[in-house]
Short mmCIF file of C-alpha atoms in Angstrom, two decimals:
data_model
loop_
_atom_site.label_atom_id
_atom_site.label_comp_id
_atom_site.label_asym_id
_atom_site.label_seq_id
_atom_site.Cartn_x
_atom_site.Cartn_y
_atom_site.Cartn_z
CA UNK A 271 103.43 44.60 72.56
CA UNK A 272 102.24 41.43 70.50
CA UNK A 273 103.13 41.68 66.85
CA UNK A 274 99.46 41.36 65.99
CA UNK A 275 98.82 44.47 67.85
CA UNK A 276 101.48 45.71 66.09
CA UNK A 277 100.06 45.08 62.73
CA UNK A 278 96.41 46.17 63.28
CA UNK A 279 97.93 49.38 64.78
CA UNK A 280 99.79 49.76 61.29
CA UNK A 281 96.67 48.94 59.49
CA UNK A 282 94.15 51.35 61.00
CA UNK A 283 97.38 53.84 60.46
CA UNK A 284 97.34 53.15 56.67
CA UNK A 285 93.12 53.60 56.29
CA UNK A 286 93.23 56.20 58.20
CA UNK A 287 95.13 58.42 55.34
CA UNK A 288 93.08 56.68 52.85
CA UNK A 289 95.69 54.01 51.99
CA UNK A 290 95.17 49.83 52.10
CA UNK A 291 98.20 47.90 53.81
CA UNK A 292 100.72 47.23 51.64
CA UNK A 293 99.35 49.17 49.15
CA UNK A 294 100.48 52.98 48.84
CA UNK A 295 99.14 53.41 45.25
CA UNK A 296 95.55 53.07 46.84
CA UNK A 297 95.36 56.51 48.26
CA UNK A 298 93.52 59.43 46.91
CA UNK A 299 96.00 61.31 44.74
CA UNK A 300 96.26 64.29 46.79
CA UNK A 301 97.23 62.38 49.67
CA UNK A 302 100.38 61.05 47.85
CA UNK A 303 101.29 64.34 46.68
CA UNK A 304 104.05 66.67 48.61
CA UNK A 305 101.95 69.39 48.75
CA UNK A 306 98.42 70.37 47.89
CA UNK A 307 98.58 74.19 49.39
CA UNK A 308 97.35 73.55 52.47
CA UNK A 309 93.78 74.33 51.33
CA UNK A 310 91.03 71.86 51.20
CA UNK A 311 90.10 71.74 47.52
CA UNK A 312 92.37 70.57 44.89
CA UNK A 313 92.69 69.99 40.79
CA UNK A 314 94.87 67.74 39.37
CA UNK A 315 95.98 67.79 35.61
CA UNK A 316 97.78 64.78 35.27
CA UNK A 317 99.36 63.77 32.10
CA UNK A 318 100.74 60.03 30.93
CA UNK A 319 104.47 61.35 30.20
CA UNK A 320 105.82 64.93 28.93
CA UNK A 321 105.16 64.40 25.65
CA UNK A 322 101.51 63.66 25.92
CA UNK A 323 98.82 66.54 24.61
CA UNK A 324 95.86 64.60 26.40
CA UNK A 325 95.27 63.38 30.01
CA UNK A 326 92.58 64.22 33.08
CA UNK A 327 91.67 66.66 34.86
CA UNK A 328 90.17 65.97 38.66
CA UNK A 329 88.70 68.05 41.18
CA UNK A 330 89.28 67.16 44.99
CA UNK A 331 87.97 68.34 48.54
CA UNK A 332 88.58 67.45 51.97
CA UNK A 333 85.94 65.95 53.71
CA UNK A 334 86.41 64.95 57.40
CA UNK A 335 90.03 65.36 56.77
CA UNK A 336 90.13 63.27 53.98
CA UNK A 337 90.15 63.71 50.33
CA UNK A 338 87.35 62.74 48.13
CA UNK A 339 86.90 62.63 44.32
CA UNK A 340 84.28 65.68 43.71
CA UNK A 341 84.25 65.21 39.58
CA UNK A 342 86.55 63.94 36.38
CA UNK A 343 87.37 65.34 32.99
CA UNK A 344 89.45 64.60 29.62
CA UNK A 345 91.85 67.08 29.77
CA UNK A 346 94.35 68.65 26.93
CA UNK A 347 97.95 70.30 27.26
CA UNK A 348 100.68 71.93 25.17
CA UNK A 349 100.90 70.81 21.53
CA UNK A 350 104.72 70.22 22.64
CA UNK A 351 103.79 68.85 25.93
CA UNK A 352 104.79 69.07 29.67
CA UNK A 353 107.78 70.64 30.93
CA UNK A 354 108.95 71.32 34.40
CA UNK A 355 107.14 74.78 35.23
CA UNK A 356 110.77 76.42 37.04
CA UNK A 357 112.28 75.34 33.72
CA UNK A 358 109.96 76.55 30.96
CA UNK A 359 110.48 78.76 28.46
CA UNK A 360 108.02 81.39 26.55
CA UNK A 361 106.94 80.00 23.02
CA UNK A 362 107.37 76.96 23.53
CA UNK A 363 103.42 75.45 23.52
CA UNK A 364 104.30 73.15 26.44
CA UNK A 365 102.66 73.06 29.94
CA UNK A 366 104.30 74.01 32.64
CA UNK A 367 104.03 71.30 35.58
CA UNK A 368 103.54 72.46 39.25
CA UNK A 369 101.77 73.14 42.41
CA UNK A 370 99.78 76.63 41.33
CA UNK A 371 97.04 79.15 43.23
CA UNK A 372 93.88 79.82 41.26
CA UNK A 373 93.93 84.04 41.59
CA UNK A 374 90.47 84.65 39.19
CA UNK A 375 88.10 83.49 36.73
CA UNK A 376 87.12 85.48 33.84
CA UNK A 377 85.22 84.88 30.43
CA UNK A 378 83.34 86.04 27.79
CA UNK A 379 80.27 84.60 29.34
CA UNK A 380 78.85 85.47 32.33
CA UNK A 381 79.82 83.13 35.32
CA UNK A 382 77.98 80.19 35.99
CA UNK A 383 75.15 80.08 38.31
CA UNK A 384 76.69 79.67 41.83
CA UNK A 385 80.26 80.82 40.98
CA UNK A 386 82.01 82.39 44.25
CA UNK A 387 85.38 83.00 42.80
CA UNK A 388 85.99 86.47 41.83
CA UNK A 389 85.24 86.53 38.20
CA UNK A 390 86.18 88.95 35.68
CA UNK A 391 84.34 89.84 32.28
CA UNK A 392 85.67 89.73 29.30
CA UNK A 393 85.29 92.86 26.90
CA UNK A 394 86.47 94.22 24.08
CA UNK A 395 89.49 95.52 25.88
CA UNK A 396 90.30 92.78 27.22
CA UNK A 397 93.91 91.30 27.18
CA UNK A 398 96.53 89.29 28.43
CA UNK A 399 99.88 91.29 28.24
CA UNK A 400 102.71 88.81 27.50
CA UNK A 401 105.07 91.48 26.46
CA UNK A 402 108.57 90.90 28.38
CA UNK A 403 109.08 94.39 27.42
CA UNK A 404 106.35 95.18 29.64
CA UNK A 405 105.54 96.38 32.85
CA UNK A 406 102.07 94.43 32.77
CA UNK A 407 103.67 91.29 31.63
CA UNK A 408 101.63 88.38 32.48
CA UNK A 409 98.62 90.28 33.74
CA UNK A 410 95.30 91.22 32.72
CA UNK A 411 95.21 94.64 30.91
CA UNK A 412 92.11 96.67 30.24
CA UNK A 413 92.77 98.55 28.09
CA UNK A 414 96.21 97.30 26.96
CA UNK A 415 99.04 99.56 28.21
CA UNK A 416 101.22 101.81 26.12
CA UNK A 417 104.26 99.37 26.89
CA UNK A 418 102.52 96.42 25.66
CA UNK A 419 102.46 95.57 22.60
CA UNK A 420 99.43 93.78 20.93
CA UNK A 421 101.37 91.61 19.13
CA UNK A 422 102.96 90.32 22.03
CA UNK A 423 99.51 90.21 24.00
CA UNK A 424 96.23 88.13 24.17
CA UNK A 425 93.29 90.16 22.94
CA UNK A 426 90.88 87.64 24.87
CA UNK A 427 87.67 88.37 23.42
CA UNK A 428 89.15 86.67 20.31
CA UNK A 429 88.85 83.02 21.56
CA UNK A 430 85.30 83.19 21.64
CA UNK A 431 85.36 79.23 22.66
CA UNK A 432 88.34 78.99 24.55
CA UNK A 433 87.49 81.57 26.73
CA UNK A 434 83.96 81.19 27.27
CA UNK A 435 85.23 80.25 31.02
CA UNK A 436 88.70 79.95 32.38
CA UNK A 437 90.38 80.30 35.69
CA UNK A 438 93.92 81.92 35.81
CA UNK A 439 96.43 79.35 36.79
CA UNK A 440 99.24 80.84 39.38
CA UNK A 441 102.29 80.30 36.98
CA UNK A 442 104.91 83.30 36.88
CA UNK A 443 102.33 85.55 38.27
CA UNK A 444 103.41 86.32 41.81
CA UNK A 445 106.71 87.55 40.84
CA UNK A 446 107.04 87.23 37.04
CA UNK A 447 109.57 86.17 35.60
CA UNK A 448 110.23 87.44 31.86
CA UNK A 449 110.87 85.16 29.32
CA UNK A 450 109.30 82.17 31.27
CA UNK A 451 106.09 82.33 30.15
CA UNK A 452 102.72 83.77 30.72
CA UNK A 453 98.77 83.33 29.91
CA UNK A 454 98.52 79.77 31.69
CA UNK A 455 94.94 79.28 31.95
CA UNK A 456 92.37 76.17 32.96
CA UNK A 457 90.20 76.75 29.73
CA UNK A 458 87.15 75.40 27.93
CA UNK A 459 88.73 72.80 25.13
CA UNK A 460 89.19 74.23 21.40
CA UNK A 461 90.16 72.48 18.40
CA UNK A 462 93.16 70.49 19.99
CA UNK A 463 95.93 70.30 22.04
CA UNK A 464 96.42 73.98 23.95
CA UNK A 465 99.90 76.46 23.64
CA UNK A 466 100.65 75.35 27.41
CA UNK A 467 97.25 76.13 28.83
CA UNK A 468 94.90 72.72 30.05
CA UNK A 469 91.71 72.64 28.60
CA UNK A 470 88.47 70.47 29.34
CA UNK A 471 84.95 70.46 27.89
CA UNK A 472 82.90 73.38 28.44
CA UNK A 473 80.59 71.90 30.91
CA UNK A 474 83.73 70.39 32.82
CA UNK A 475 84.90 74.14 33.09
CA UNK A 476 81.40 75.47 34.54
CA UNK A 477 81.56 72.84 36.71
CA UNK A 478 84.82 73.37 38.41
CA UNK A 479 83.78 76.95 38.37
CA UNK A 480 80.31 76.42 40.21
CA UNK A 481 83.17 74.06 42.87
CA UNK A 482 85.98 76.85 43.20
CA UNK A 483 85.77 78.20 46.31
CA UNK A 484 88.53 81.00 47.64
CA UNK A 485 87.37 80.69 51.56
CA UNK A 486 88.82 76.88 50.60
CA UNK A 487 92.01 78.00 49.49
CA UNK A 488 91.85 75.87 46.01
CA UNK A 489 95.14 74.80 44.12
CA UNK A 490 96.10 72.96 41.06
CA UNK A 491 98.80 70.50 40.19
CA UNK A 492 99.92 69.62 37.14
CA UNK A 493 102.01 66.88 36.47
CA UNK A 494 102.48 63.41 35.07
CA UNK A 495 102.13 59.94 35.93
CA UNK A 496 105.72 59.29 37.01
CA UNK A 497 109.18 60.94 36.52
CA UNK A 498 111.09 64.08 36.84
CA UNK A 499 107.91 65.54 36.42
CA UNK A 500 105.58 63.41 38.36
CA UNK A 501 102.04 64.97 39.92
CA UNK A 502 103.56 63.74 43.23
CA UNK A 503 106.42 65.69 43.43
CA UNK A 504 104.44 68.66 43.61
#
């Protein structure tokens, strides 16, 4: 074969996956990432380094097999930053990084027009057991279970901004594990940096909301620029 063949062959490779020869960086970011689920929509919460509070949050889908930037957002994380989600620890106001499921919405207002994810609403029973006593731990309670205690528990009609909209992020929930954490949301933004949640601005949240779609198997990863901790590991 003539090594110009060669080369174009490479070339039409690389665009292909949404990459420019000699160039890997150029790719959509879920293309360089391990894993994005195997679904066709994706968010990614990427942050600078672990000890950032502030970064973006983007929403993906798969379009003719390839991904394409659906919409962008300022995001905020833990007041103590990022830390490798199989590593965290309760308490600790840090993020955990990680591929994640979405499993439900909820909020003290009612979904946004066009929202297909199942959504839950909040009332004044509300909460977000994150007893490790508990049987419930990590899980929505309504009302909150004997075993839980509500100081150790979310009463979730109380953020009456943070929770306007959120979408329960897949940390610990599957198979909890007590003591590493619970109550990771994707939240409307309050007054600063979150206690391991990511937040964005409230029409950012009704936005991805309105975009979530379960038939499309949606995911986020969380995760910073480069590192031990890098979005790409993920």
């Amino acid at each position: 074969m003539r090594p110009g063949v060669v080369v174009t062959l490479v070339s039409t490779s690389l665009l292909l996956l949404g990459a420019t020869p000699g160039d890997g960086d150029t790719a959509p970011l879920p293309a360089r990432l391990a894993d994005t689920g195997g679904g066709d929509q994706l968010i990614t919460a990427e942050a600078p380094t672990t000890d950032s509070t502030s970064g973006t949050v983007t929403w993906w889908e798969r379009r003719d097999g390839q991904w394409a930037q659906v919409g962008t957002a300022p995001a905020r994380f833990g007041s103590k930053g990022l830390v490798e989600g199989a590593a965290r620890q309760q308490g600790t106001n840090t993020t955990p990084t990680g591929l994640y499921d979405l499993p439900f919405g909820f909020g003290i207002r009612p979904a946004p027009a066009g929202t297909s994810v199942d959504y839950r609403a909040v009332t004044a029973d509300s909460w977000w057991c994150e007893d490790n006593d508990s049987a419930s731990y990590n899980r929505w309670a309504e009302p909150l279970p004997a075993d839980c205690r509500a100081a150790e528990a979310e009463k979730l009609s109380s953020y009456t901004t943070q929770y306007t909209h959120a979408l329960v992020v897949g940390f610990n929930y599957e198979r909890p594990v007590h003591g590493r954490g619970a109550g990771i949301f994707l939240h409307v933004n309050g007054s600063g940096a979150t206690a391991g949640c990511v937040s964005v601005p409230e029409e950012a949240m009704q936005e991805i909301l309105r975009w979530t779609n379960p038939a499309r198997a949606p995911h986020i990863a969380i995760g910073t620029t480069s590192g031990q901790t890098a979005i790409t590991r993920y």
